[in-house]
GROMACS .gro file of C-alpha atoms in nm:
model
  333
    1MET     CA    1  17.563   4.659   2.421
    2GLU     CA    2  17.314   4.783   2.679
    3LEU     CA    3  17.608   4.921   2.878
    4ILE     CA    4  17.724   5.116   2.575
    5VAL     CA    5  17.374   5.255   2.528
    6LEU     CA    6  17.359   5.362   2.889
    7LEU     CA    7  17.699   5.534   2.865
    8LEU     CA    8  17.590   5.716   2.553
    9THR     CA    9  17.263   5.829   2.709
   10VAL     CA   10  17.450   5.960   3.016
   11SER     CA   11  17.667   6.167   2.786
   12LEU     CA   12  17.355   6.292   2.606
   13LEU     CA   13  17.217   6.426   2.932
   14SER     CA   14  17.513   6.657   2.962
   15CYS     CA   15  17.487   6.789   2.605
   16LYS     CA   16  17.270   7.073   2.493
   17ALA     CA   17  17.039   6.962   2.214
   18GLN     CA   18  17.017   7.166   1.897
   19GLY     CA   19  16.752   7.161   1.630
   20SER     CA   20  16.379   7.228   1.601
   21SER     CA   21  16.223   7.448   1.872
   22ALA     CA   22  15.859   7.405   1.755
   23VAL     CA   23  15.645   7.233   2.016
   24THR     CA   24  15.335   7.043   1.904
   25PRO     CA   25  15.049   7.041   2.160
   26VAL     CA   26  14.870   6.708   2.204
   27PHE     CA   27  14.565   6.643   2.423
   28VAL     CA   28  14.484   6.290   2.539
   29LYS     CA   29  14.191   6.155   2.737
   30LYS     CA   30  14.293   5.982   3.058
   31GLY     CA   31  14.349   5.609   3.004
   32GLU     CA   32  14.396   5.633   2.626
   33ASP     CA   33  14.705   5.596   2.402
   34VAL     CA   34  14.891   5.845   2.184
   35LEU     CA   35  15.138   5.802   1.897
   36LEU     CA   36  15.427   6.050   1.869
   37ASN     CA   37  15.578   6.062   1.521
   38ILE     CA   38  15.904   6.203   1.396
   39THR     CA   39  15.839   6.523   1.201
   40ARG     CA   40  16.199   6.562   1.082
   41ALA     CA   41  16.321   6.234   0.935
   42ASP     CA   42  16.608   6.364   0.719
   43GLY     CA   43  16.954   6.271   0.839
   44LEU     CA   44  16.839   6.007   1.088
   45GLU     CA   45  17.006   5.731   0.888
   46GLN     CA   46  17.341   5.877   0.999
   47VAL     CA   47  17.273   5.887   1.373
   48ILE     CA   48  17.473   5.669   1.607
   49LEU     CA   49  17.215   5.694   1.884
   50PHE     CA   50  16.847   5.783   1.899
   51SER     CA   51  16.635   5.844   2.212
   52TRP     CA   52  16.302   5.973   2.343
   53LYS     CA   53  16.304   6.181   2.662
   54PHE     CA   54  16.038   6.307   2.902
   55ASN     CA   55  16.080   6.664   3.035
   56GLU     CA   56  16.444   6.650   2.916
   57LYS     CA   57  16.552   6.429   3.205
   58ASP     CA   58  16.382   6.087   3.196
   59ILE     CA   59  16.483   5.858   2.909
   60LEU     CA   60  16.200   5.645   2.775
   61VAL     CA   61  16.392   5.448   2.511
   62ALA     CA   62  16.737   5.450   2.350
   63PHE     CA   63  16.822   5.294   2.015
   64VAL     CA   64  17.153   5.218   1.847
   65PRO     CA   65  17.114   5.130   1.476
   66ASN     CA   66  17.140   4.757   1.393
   67ASN     CA   67  17.060   4.672   1.756
   68ASN     CA   68  16.747   4.616   1.960
   69PRO     CA   69  16.603   4.923   2.135
   70THR     CA   70  16.645   4.957   2.511
   71VAL     CA   71  16.335   5.059   2.708
   72PHE     CA   72  16.416   5.204   3.047
   73PRO     CA   73  16.262   5.045   3.358
   74ASN     CA   74  16.008   5.317   3.437
   75TYR     CA   75  15.846   5.270   3.093
   76THR     CA   76  15.860   4.894   3.046
   77GLU     CA   77  15.531   4.773   2.893
   78ARG     CA   78  15.411   5.134   2.877
   79ILE     CA   79  15.560   5.229   2.540
   80GLU     CA   80  15.608   5.079   2.192
   81PHE     CA   81  15.903   5.191   1.977
   82SER     CA   82  15.935   5.153   1.598
   83VAL     CA   83  16.287   5.101   1.466
   84GLU     CA   84  16.165   5.178   1.110
   85ASN     CA   85  16.045   5.536   1.166
   86TYR     CA   86  16.161   5.607   1.525
   87SER     CA   87  15.806   5.681   1.645
   88VAL     CA   88  15.694   5.599   1.998
   89LYS     CA   89  15.350   5.501   2.127
   90LEU     CA   90  15.259   5.593   2.485
   91LYS     CA   91  14.995   5.366   2.637
   92ASN     CA   92  14.734   5.412   2.912
   93LEU     CA   93  14.828   5.771   2.991
   94GLN     CA   94  14.754   5.920   3.332
   95LYS     CA   95  14.754   6.279   3.457
   96THR     CA   96  15.115   6.240   3.577
   97ASP     CA   97  15.221   6.164   3.218
   98SER     CA   98  15.148   6.522   3.111
   99GLY     CA   99  15.465   6.699   3.000
  100VAL     CA  100  15.709   6.753   2.714
  101TYR     CA  101  15.835   6.458   2.510
  102THR     CA  102  16.137   6.512   2.283
  103ALA     CA  103  16.316   6.296   2.028
  104HIS     CA  104  16.694   6.327   1.996
  105GLY     CA  105  16.935   6.196   1.735
  106THR     CA  106  17.309   6.199   1.798
  107ARG     CA  107  17.549   6.256   1.510
  108VAL     CA  108  17.911   6.320   1.587
  109PRO     CA  109  17.989   6.571   1.715
  110LYS     CA  110  17.646   6.705   1.816
  111GLU     CA  111  17.296   6.607   1.920
  112LEU     CA  112  16.986   6.713   1.726
  113LYS     CA  113  16.633   6.758   1.857
  114VAL     CA  114  16.411   6.619   1.580
  115ALA     CA  115  16.066   6.631   1.746
  116GLU     CA  116  15.899   6.786   2.049
  117TYR     CA  117  15.545   6.734   2.187
  118LYS     CA  118  15.367   6.891   2.480
  119VAL     CA  119  15.126   6.621   2.598
  120THR     CA  120  14.830   6.712   2.822
  121VAL     CA  121  14.627   6.433   2.978
  122GLN     CA  122  14.271   6.536   3.068
  123ASP     CA  123  13.979   6.379   3.246
  124PRO     CA  124  13.651   6.361   3.054
  125VAL     CA  125  13.417   6.646   3.145
  126SER     CA  126  13.126   6.593   3.382
  127PRO     CA  127  12.761   6.609   3.270
  128VAL     CA  128  12.578   6.942   3.278
  129ASP     CA  129  12.235   7.038   3.403
  130LEU     CA  130  12.024   7.311   3.235
  131THR     CA  131  11.745   7.445   3.455
  132VAL     CA  132  11.477   7.705   3.376
  133ASP     CA  133  11.475   7.965   3.656
  134SER     CA  134  11.186   8.183   3.537
  135VAL     CA  135  10.951   8.253   3.247
  136SER     CA  136  10.766   8.584   3.215
  137ASN     CA  137  10.509   8.656   2.943
  138SER     CA  138  10.372   8.992   2.834
  139SER     CA  139  10.147   9.102   2.551
  140ASN     CA  140  10.428   9.114   2.297
  141SER     CA  141  10.732   8.936   2.447
  142CYS     CA  142  10.852   8.642   2.656
  143ASN     CA  143  11.158   8.633   2.883
  144VAL     CA  144  11.330   8.308   2.989
  145THR     CA  145  11.613   8.285   3.243
  146VAL     CA  146  11.816   7.963   3.264
  147THR     CA  147  12.117   7.833   3.458
  148CYS     CA  148  12.379   7.598   3.314
  149ARG     CA  149  12.552   7.408   3.598
  150THR     CA  150  12.835   7.154   3.639
  151GLN     CA  151  12.988   6.995   3.949
  152ASP     CA  152  13.215   7.289   4.023
  153SER     CA  153  13.075   7.584   3.824
  154HIS     CA  154  12.760   7.744   3.685
  155ILE     CA  155  12.652   8.019   3.448
  156SER     CA  156  12.317   8.198   3.397
  157SER     CA  157  12.164   8.375   3.099
  158THR     CA  158  11.834   8.539   2.989
  159PHE     CA  159  11.660   8.500   2.652
  160ARG     CA  160  11.398   8.736   2.512
  161CYS     CA  161  11.146   8.639   2.244
  162ASP     CA  162  10.898   8.858   2.057
  163THR     CA  163  10.646   8.760   1.790
  164GLN     CA  164  10.923   8.726   1.531
  165THR     CA  165  11.260   8.627   1.682
  166CYS     CA  166  11.445   8.527   1.998
  167SER     CA  167  11.774   8.671   2.122
  168GLN     CA  168  12.015   8.622   2.410
  169GLU     CA  169  12.086   8.920   2.635
  170GLY     CA  170  12.458   8.996   2.624
  171GLY     CA  171  12.522   8.731   2.360
  172GLU     CA  172  12.677   8.392   2.427
  173GLN     CA  173  12.779   8.342   2.791
  174SER     CA  174  13.090   8.132   2.876
  175LYS     CA  175  13.351   8.073   3.144
  176VAL     CA  176  13.644   7.845   3.228
  177THR     CA  177  13.578   7.598   3.508
  178ALA     CA  178  13.817   7.507   3.789
  179SER     CA  179  13.922   7.192   3.600
  180GLY     CA  180  14.014   7.397   3.292
  181ALA     CA  181  13.709   7.303   3.087
  182SER     CA  182  13.479   7.545   2.906
  183LEU     CA  183  13.119   7.604   3.019
  184LYS     CA  184  12.890   7.805   2.794
  185VAL     CA  185  12.522   7.866   2.722
  186TYR     CA  186  12.390   7.995   2.388
  187LEU     CA  187  12.091   8.001   2.153
  188GLU     CA  188  12.090   7.789   1.837
  189PRO     CA  189  11.922   7.920   1.515
  190ASN     CA  190  11.659   7.642   1.539
  191GLY     CA  191  11.531   7.784   1.870
  192SER     CA  192  11.713   7.557   2.121
  193ILE     CA  193  11.892   7.681   2.434
  194ILE     CA  194  12.219   7.485   2.462
  195CYS     CA  195  12.425   7.431   2.776
  196ASN     CA  196  12.767   7.291   2.678
  197HIS     CA  197  13.055   7.162   2.891
  198SER     CA  198  13.371   7.064   2.700
  199ASN     CA  199  13.746   7.038   2.694
  200GLN     CA  200  13.993   6.924   2.426
  201VAL     CA  201  13.912   6.553   2.466
  202SER     CA  202  13.538   6.533   2.550
  203TRP     CA  203  13.211   6.726   2.566
  204THR     CA  204  12.860   6.700   2.698
  205GLU     CA  205  12.549   6.917   2.666
  206ASN     CA  206  12.187   6.969   2.766
  207LYS     CA  207  11.916   7.174   2.595
  208GLU     CA  208  11.568   7.323   2.619
  209ILE     CA  209  11.327   7.402   2.334
  210ILE     CA  210  11.236   7.769   2.364
  211GLU     CA  211  10.903   7.724   2.181
  212GLN     CA  212  10.788   7.502   2.465
  213LEU     CA  213  10.871   7.779   2.715
  214CYS     CA  214  10.726   8.071   2.520
  215PRO     CA  215  10.382   7.980   2.377
  216ARG     CA  216  10.335   8.320   2.212
  217HIS     CA  217  10.652   8.270   2.010
  218SER     CA  218  10.541   7.919   1.924
  219ASP     CA  219  10.193   8.036   1.814
  220VAL     CA  220  10.344   8.271   1.557
  221LYS     CA  221  10.546   7.991   1.399
  222GLN     CA  222  10.270   7.735   1.413
  223PRO     CA  223  10.052   7.889   1.134
  224LEU     CA  224  10.356   7.891   0.909
  225LYS     CA  225  10.408   7.522   0.982
  226ASP     CA  226  10.039   7.455   0.912
  227VAL     CA  227  10.056   7.640   0.579
  228ALA     CA  228  10.367   7.447   0.481
  229GLY     CA  229  10.197   7.121   0.574
  230THR     CA  230   9.887   7.211   0.372
  231VAL     CA  231  10.092   7.303   0.066
  232ILE     CA  232  10.280   6.976   0.085
  233ALA     CA  233   9.954   6.779   0.121
  234VAL     CA  234   9.802   6.955  -0.183
  235VAL     CA  235  10.110   6.894  -0.396
  236VAL     CA  236  10.117   6.527  -0.300
  237SER     CA  237   9.743   6.490  -0.378
  238LEU     CA  238   9.783   6.652  -0.721
  239LEU     CA  239  10.076   6.428  -0.804
  240PHE     CA  240   9.874   6.122  -0.697
  241ILE     CA  241   9.577   6.225  -0.918
  242LEU     CA  242   9.811   6.295  -1.210
  243ILE     CA  243   9.969   5.950  -1.179
  244ILE     CA  244   9.625   5.784  -1.173
  245MET     CA  245   9.519   5.975  -1.488
  246ILE     CA  246   9.836   5.874  -1.671
  247VAL     CA  247   9.793   5.508  -1.574
  248ALA     CA  248   9.426   5.512  -1.680
  249ALA     CA  249   9.513   5.667  -2.018
  250VAL     CA  250   9.783   5.408  -2.082
  251VAL     CA  251   9.545   5.120  -1.996
  252TYR     CA  252   9.268   5.265  -2.218
  253HIS     CA  253   9.495   5.303  -2.519
  254ARG     CA  254   9.632   4.953  -2.476
  255LYS     CA  255   9.283   4.801  -2.460
  256ARG     CA  256   9.167   5.003  -2.761
  257GLY     CA  257   9.465   4.892  -2.965
  258LYS     CA  258   9.400   4.527  -2.875
  259TYR     CA  259   9.030   4.560  -2.977
  260ASN     CA  260   9.122   4.708  -3.317
  261ARG     CA  261   9.371   4.427  -3.384
  262GLU     CA  262   9.106   4.161  -3.302
  263ASN     CA  263   8.853   4.323  -3.541
  264ILE     CA  264   9.109   4.324  -3.822
  265GLU     CA  265   9.195   3.957  -3.765
  266ASN     CA  266   8.826   3.847  -3.758
  267THR     CA  267   8.719   4.031  -4.076
  268VAL     CA  268   8.623   3.795  -4.367
  269TYR     CA  269   8.659   3.937  -4.713
  270GLU     CA  270   8.432   3.807  -4.997
  271VAL     CA  271   8.614   3.648  -5.287
  272PRO     CA  272   8.505   3.827  -5.602
  273GLN     CA  273   8.354   3.605  -5.879
  274ILE     CA  274   8.392   3.670  -6.248
  275ALA     CA  275   8.053   3.685  -6.415
  276ALA     CA  276   8.006   3.491  -6.739
  277THR     CA  277   7.995   3.705  -7.048
  278ALA     CA  278   7.637   3.725  -7.179
  279GLN     CA  279   7.579   3.604  -7.533
  280THR     CA  280   7.295   3.685  -7.764
  281PRO     CA  281   7.080   3.409  -7.907
  282ASP     CA  282   7.236   3.456  -8.253
  283GLN     CA  283   7.586   3.412  -8.115
  284ARG     CA  284   7.512   3.092  -7.920
  285PRO     CA  285   7.717   2.812  -8.078
  286THR     CA  286   7.599   2.462  -8.149
  287ARG     CA  287   7.690   2.224  -7.868
  288ASP     CA  288   7.731   1.852  -7.849
  289VAL     CA  289   7.538   1.653  -7.599
  290SER     CA  290   7.871   1.526  -7.463
  291GLU     CA  291   7.970   1.875  -7.363
  292LEU     CA  292   7.668   1.916  -7.146
  293SER     CA  293   7.727   1.875  -6.781
  294SER     CA  294   7.460   1.814  -6.524
  295THR     CA  295   7.475   1.940  -6.168
  296TYR     CA  296   7.245   1.789  -5.915
  297CYS     CA  297   7.135   1.949  -5.593
  298MET     CA  298   6.955   1.751  -5.331
  299VAL     CA  299   6.708   1.938  -5.118
  300GLY     CA  300   6.609   1.774  -4.795
  301PRO     CA  301   6.275   1.797  -4.617
  302HIS     CA  302   6.186   2.132  -4.463
  303THR     CA  303   6.271   2.153  -4.098
  304GLY     CA  304   6.113   2.488  -4.021
  305THR     CA  305   5.779   2.565  -3.857
  306VAL     CA  306   5.471   2.444  -4.051
  307ARG     CA  307   5.225   2.729  -4.079
  308SER     CA  308   4.916   2.541  -4.210
  309THR     CA  309   4.772   2.193  -4.195
  310GLU     CA  310   4.732   2.178  -4.573
  311THR     CA  311   5.093   2.223  -4.638
  312ARG     CA  312   5.181   1.983  -4.358
  313ASP     CA  313   4.957   1.702  -4.499
  314LYS     CA  314   5.095   1.724  -4.857
  315PRO     CA  315   5.387   1.494  -4.929
  316LEU     CA  316   5.717   1.681  -4.986
  317PRO     CA  317   5.952   1.572  -5.260
  318GLU     CA  318   6.254   1.387  -5.136
  319SER     CA  319   6.490   1.538  -5.396
  320LEU     CA  320   6.497   1.786  -5.681
  321TYR     CA  321   6.720   1.782  -5.981
  322ALA     CA  322   6.821   2.076  -6.187
  323GLN     CA  323   7.024   2.070  -6.504
  324VAL     CA  324   7.273   2.348  -6.550
  325GLU     CA  325   7.430   2.400  -6.887
  326LYS     CA  326   7.785   2.518  -6.921
  327PRO     CA  327   7.856   2.766  -7.195
  328ALA     CA  328   7.974   2.595  -7.509
  329LYS     CA  329   8.331   2.623  -7.626
  330PRO     CA  330   8.376   2.809  -7.953
  331LEU     CA  331   8.385   2.597  -8.268
  332LYS     CA  332   8.715   2.547  -8.429
  333LYS     CA  333   8.732   2.650  -8.793
   0.00000   0.00000   0.00000
């Protein structure tokens, strides 16, 4: 079977592929992996042979449906091929792996190009150094000149600040380094000078705070910061006082309500008594002795303070009796 695959791939090398001409650029950091997918999957179920090529001459892998894929010796353990979707994963890419990778499907009587990628492997960019060359102050302005430098390139720029704003002379400065990376220096809206070194797979930067270089520009902004800080402090204080007042009012009303409930519960109401109806002497009926009822009340010795010796020496009665008469019932006729 491998011999058949090899024969077919040899014949593919002599055929001119037809199909998609769109090339997809892909950038990969050195030492990393990349997955190349098939962008045109229709019709692949009818192919008799499928393959991935590098720069249209080196075959990475060949696949005949219902068989195991064949990885060519130069790419053994360097690629992974999926028989489900025909994608290929390139592993641990190096600078020499940069180039065009194409996917081909063969259907009798022609070959179709179903995907094409231009892969560029790049080194990560080197760090940058931002140095301040000069600072000049006048009565109403401040000029700062800086240099943004990498291992193989550099760029300089001047910034001018007045009492209101800062600007960069000539606008953003940039250039392409010898390694193909971009080096630029610019001013951010927050007042930072940025030196940036980047390519498609990595970036690095350094910065300087312009307020630290131009005190006059910083002094103008500082009162605004102080005012903002004072306003915030006042608002926070007022909110704190308002919260305390609300809490105090809630506690006061709760305590007052509790006190009122306790007073209501402790109040003793006098039971009203019905007074006996007064009768005139002519209306008083005759009563039997048996209907009389006696009520006795015993009075004990006085326990209070004795005010005179005469009263203290006289014997006190041990008990007193009083007879209370109940009103007689009316006579029956």
